[in-house]
Amino acid sequence: MAKSEQRRATADVQRLDIHNSDIPVVCRACEARHRGVCGALSPDELKTLSRATIKHKMPADAEMIASDEPIETYSNIMAGVVKLTKLMPDGRQQIVGLQFAPDFLGRPFRASSTISAEAATDVAVCSFPKTVLEEMVKRSPELGHKLHEQSLKELDEARDWMLTLGRKTAAEKVASFLHLIATHIDPEIDPSDGAIRFELPLKRADIADFLGLTIETVSRQLTKLRKAGIIEIESNRLVTVPSLRRLESACAVDSD
């Protein structure tokens, strides 16, 4: 049995604890329950939330949150990548972040969002009414703490990305983007298992926008990483990272 299969089998055994008989079936194998905000909920609270929950899938490019429109629901991302964007007064748009499973999508206690969210890939989400979750937060300090933790995590990631955009070279920026995707795109991936394989969730133009580079520069740096053996690329979108350690080195050292 491969390492990844052994790890998943162990995780499944760990999840079948004595409390699972009281947990809704829909929640038992959910990464958002085990590693996301729902992990702070008791079996009874999970039952309450599950009664108001809808699981659904959204195709790539579908709008998930519209800027300045009233917020009525929140979601846990189950699979896929969500693109967060900010619209400027003159109509220009900037990608300001990416979210992955099992991230929480939405801004609690806000009447509307100042950013837009769009499915960068096909996305599966678990959605629930804003009113239900906010009532649960009032009764569950643990849930409030978990949401606070996620907000701080996003703040730390934003600061790290400010460093990437402000100080790193073009080569380091592209390597940092690939590292972000490799380490976040699938919560089941264990980097210690070896090579990591994924499909780029953004088009070259979006990658350029996210990194503050031109499309030509992004393509040139991807080619350099491929020629250096740090990544392998198939069909222009399918990327394999043979060694995460080598990619991490490229994030901090200009490969020119």
mmCIF file of N, CA and C in Angstrom, residues 81 100 174-175 177-186 189 195-202 207 222 230-234 236-242 244 247:
data_model
loop_
_atom_site.group_PDB
_atom_site.id
_atom_site.type_symbol
_atom_site.label_atom_id
_atom_site.label_comp_id
_atom_site.label_asym_id
_atom_site.label_seq_id
_atom_site.Cartn_x
_atom_site.Cartn_y
_atom_site.Cartn_z
ATOM 1 N N VAL A 81 -10.628 25.407 -6.325
ATOM 2 C CA VAL A 81 -9.935 26.657 -6.001
ATOM 3 C C VAL A 81 -10.856 27.833 -6.284
ATOM 4 N N PHE A 100 -8.770 27.559 -0.861
ATOM 5 C CA PHE A 100 -8.755 26.135 -1.158
ATOM 6 C C PHE A 100 -9.564 25.393 -0.088
ATOM 7 N N VAL A 174 7.065 33.316 -9.590
ATOM 8 C CA VAL A 174 6.428 32.185 -10.283
ATOM 9 C C VAL A 174 6.620 30.899 -9.481
ATOM 10 N N ALA A 175 7.817 30.707 -8.929
ATOM 11 C CA ALA A 175 8.063 29.525 -8.094
ATOM 12 C C ALA A 175 7.193 29.554 -6.849
ATOM 13 N N PHE A 177 4.263 30.982 -6.532
ATOM 14 C CA PHE A 177 2.897 30.664 -6.945
ATOM 15 C C PHE A 177 2.717 29.155 -7.084
ATOM 16 N N LEU A 178 3.648 28.506 -7.750
ATOM 17 C CA LEU A 178 3.559 27.049 -7.927
ATOM 18 C C LEU A 178 3.608 26.330 -6.583
ATOM 19 N N HIS A 179 4.420 26.840 -5.665
ATOM 20 C CA HIS A 179 4.506 26.236 -4.333
ATOM 21 C C HIS A 179 3.181 26.398 -3.591
ATOM 22 N N LEU A 180 2.566 27.562 -3.715
ATOM 23 C CA LEU A 180 1.262 27.797 -3.086
ATOM 24 C C LEU A 180 0.238 26.781 -3.583
ATOM 25 N N ILE A 181 0.187 26.577 -4.892
ATOM 26 C CA ILE A 181 -0.781 25.637 -5.455
ATOM 27 C C ILE A 181 -0.447 24.207 -5.047
ATOM 28 N N ALA A 182 0.815 23.829 -5.135
ATOM 29 C CA ALA A 182 1.218 22.460 -4.817
ATOM 30 C C ALA A 182 0.888 22.068 -3.385
ATOM 31 N N THR A 183 0.995 23.019 -2.467
ATOM 32 C CA THR A 183 0.805 22.716 -1.047
ATOM 33 C C THR A 183 -0.621 22.949 -0.556
ATOM 34 N N HIS A 184 -1.502 23.509 -1.412
ATOM 35 C CA HIS A 184 -2.858 23.810 -0.960
ATOM 36 C C HIS A 184 -3.973 23.217 -1.808
ATOM 37 N N ILE A 185 -3.702 22.845 -3.053
ATOM 38 C CA ILE A 185 -4.783 22.516 -3.967
ATOM 39 C C ILE A 185 -5.572 21.276 -3.557
ATOM 40 N N ASP A 186 -4.941 20.349 -2.866
ATOM 41 C CA ASP A 186 -5.631 19.130 -2.434
ATOM 42 C C ASP A 186 -5.255 18.835 -0.988
ATOM 43 N N ILE A 189 -3.234 15.625 -0.190
ATOM 44 C CA ILE A 189 -1.862 15.416 -0.648
ATOM 45 C C ILE A 189 -0.890 15.540 0.515
ATOM 46 N N ALA A 195 6.486 13.052 -5.551
ATOM 47 C CA ALA A 195 6.080 14.015 -6.563
ATOM 48 C C ALA A 195 4.640 14.477 -6.352
ATOM 49 N N ILE A 196 4.390 15.757 -6.618
ATOM 50 C CA ILE A 196 3.055 16.340 -6.515
ATOM 51 C C ILE A 196 2.610 16.735 -7.913
ATOM 52 N N ARG A 197 1.403 16.327 -8.272
ATOM 53 C CA ARG A 197 0.886 16.563 -9.620
ATOM 54 C C ARG A 197 -0.428 17.332 -9.516
ATOM 55 N N PHE A 198 -0.570 18.397 -10.285
ATOM 56 C CA PHE A 198 -1.792 19.188 -10.234
ATOM 57 C C PHE A 198 -1.981 19.947 -11.555
ATOM 58 N N GLU A 199 -3.216 20.390 -11.786
ATOM 59 C CA GLU A 199 -3.512 21.223 -12.937
ATOM 60 C C GLU A 199 -3.541 22.675 -12.489
ATOM 61 N N LEU A 200 -2.900 23.537 -13.241
ATOM 62 C CA LEU A 200 -2.888 24.957 -12.882
ATOM 63 C C LEU A 200 -4.327 25.470 -12.802
ATOM 64 N N PRO A 201 -4.721 26.072 -11.685
ATOM 65 C CA PRO A 201 -6.098 26.535 -11.536
ATOM 66 C C PRO A 201 -6.379 27.868 -12.223
ATOM 67 N N LEU A 202 -5.326 28.568 -12.643
ATOM 68 C CA LEU A 202 -5.483 29.868 -13.292
ATOM 69 C C LEU A 202 -4.880 29.838 -14.692
ATOM 70 N N ILE A 207 -2.532 34.298 -13.820
ATOM 71 C CA ILE A 207 -1.294 34.140 -13.039
ATOM 72 C C ILE A 207 -0.480 35.429 -13.111
ATOM 73 N N LEU A 222 8.262 29.878 -16.314
ATOM 74 C CA LEU A 222 7.815 28.478 -16.270
ATOM 75 C C LEU A 222 8.738 27.600 -17.109
ATOM 76 N N ILE A 230 12.941 21.496 -12.201
ATOM 77 C CA ILE A 230 12.220 21.768 -10.951
ATOM 78 C C ILE A 230 10.747 21.414 -11.094
ATOM 79 N N ILE A 231 10.223 21.589 -12.313
ATOM 80 C CA ILE A 231 8.848 21.174 -12.599
ATOM 81 C C ILE A 231 8.818 20.451 -13.939
ATOM 82 N N GLU A 232 7.735 19.724 -14.168
ATOM 83 C CA GLU A 232 7.436 19.140 -15.473
ATOM 84 C C GLU A 232 6.069 19.670 -15.889
ATOM 85 N N ILE A 233 5.901 19.981 -17.169
ATOM 86 C CA ILE A 233 4.646 20.537 -17.661
ATOM 87 C C ILE A 233 4.145 19.706 -18.834
ATOM 88 N N GLU A 234 2.865 19.320 -18.771
ATOM 89 C CA GLU A 234 2.213 18.602 -19.865
ATOM 90 C C GLU A 234 0.968 19.383 -20.285
ATOM 91 N N ASN A 236 0.410 22.162 -21.301
ATOM 92 C CA ASN A 236 0.390 23.577 -20.924
ATOM 93 C C ASN A 236 -0.218 23.872 -19.562
ATOM 94 N N ARG A 237 -0.939 22.916 -18.943
ATOM 95 C CA ARG A 237 -1.624 23.191 -17.671
ATOM 96 C C ARG A 237 -1.296 22.175 -16.579
ATOM 97 N N LEU A 238 -0.920 20.962 -16.965
ATOM 98 C CA LEU A 238 -0.671 19.899 -15.988
ATOM 99 C C LEU A 238 0.775 19.959 -15.514
ATOM 100 N N VAL A 239 0.948 20.207 -14.212
ATOM 101 C CA VAL A 239 2.286 20.412 -13.638
ATOM 102 C C VAL A 239 2.618 19.288 -12.668
ATOM 103 N N THR A 240 3.844 18.803 -12.735
ATOM 104 C CA THR A 240 4.363 17.845 -11.768
ATOM 105 C C THR A 240 5.564 18.466 -11.076
ATOM 106 N N VAL A 241 5.573 18.396 -9.746
ATOM 107 C CA VAL A 241 6.707 18.875 -8.950
ATOM 108 C C VAL A 241 7.419 17.647 -8.395
ATOM 109 N N PRO A 242 8.539 17.235 -8.986
ATOM 110 C CA PRO A 242 9.234 16.023 -8.522
ATOM 111 C C PRO A 242 9.757 16.153 -7.097
ATOM 112 N N LEU A 244 9.490 18.873 -3.823
ATOM 113 C CA LEU A 244 8.984 20.117 -3.245
ATOM 114 C C LEU A 244 10.128 20.934 -2.656
ATOM 115 N N LEU A 247 11.642 23.085 -5.306
ATOM 116 C CA LEU A 247 10.747 24.199 -5.627
ATOM 117 C C LEU A 247 10.811 25.262 -4.532
#
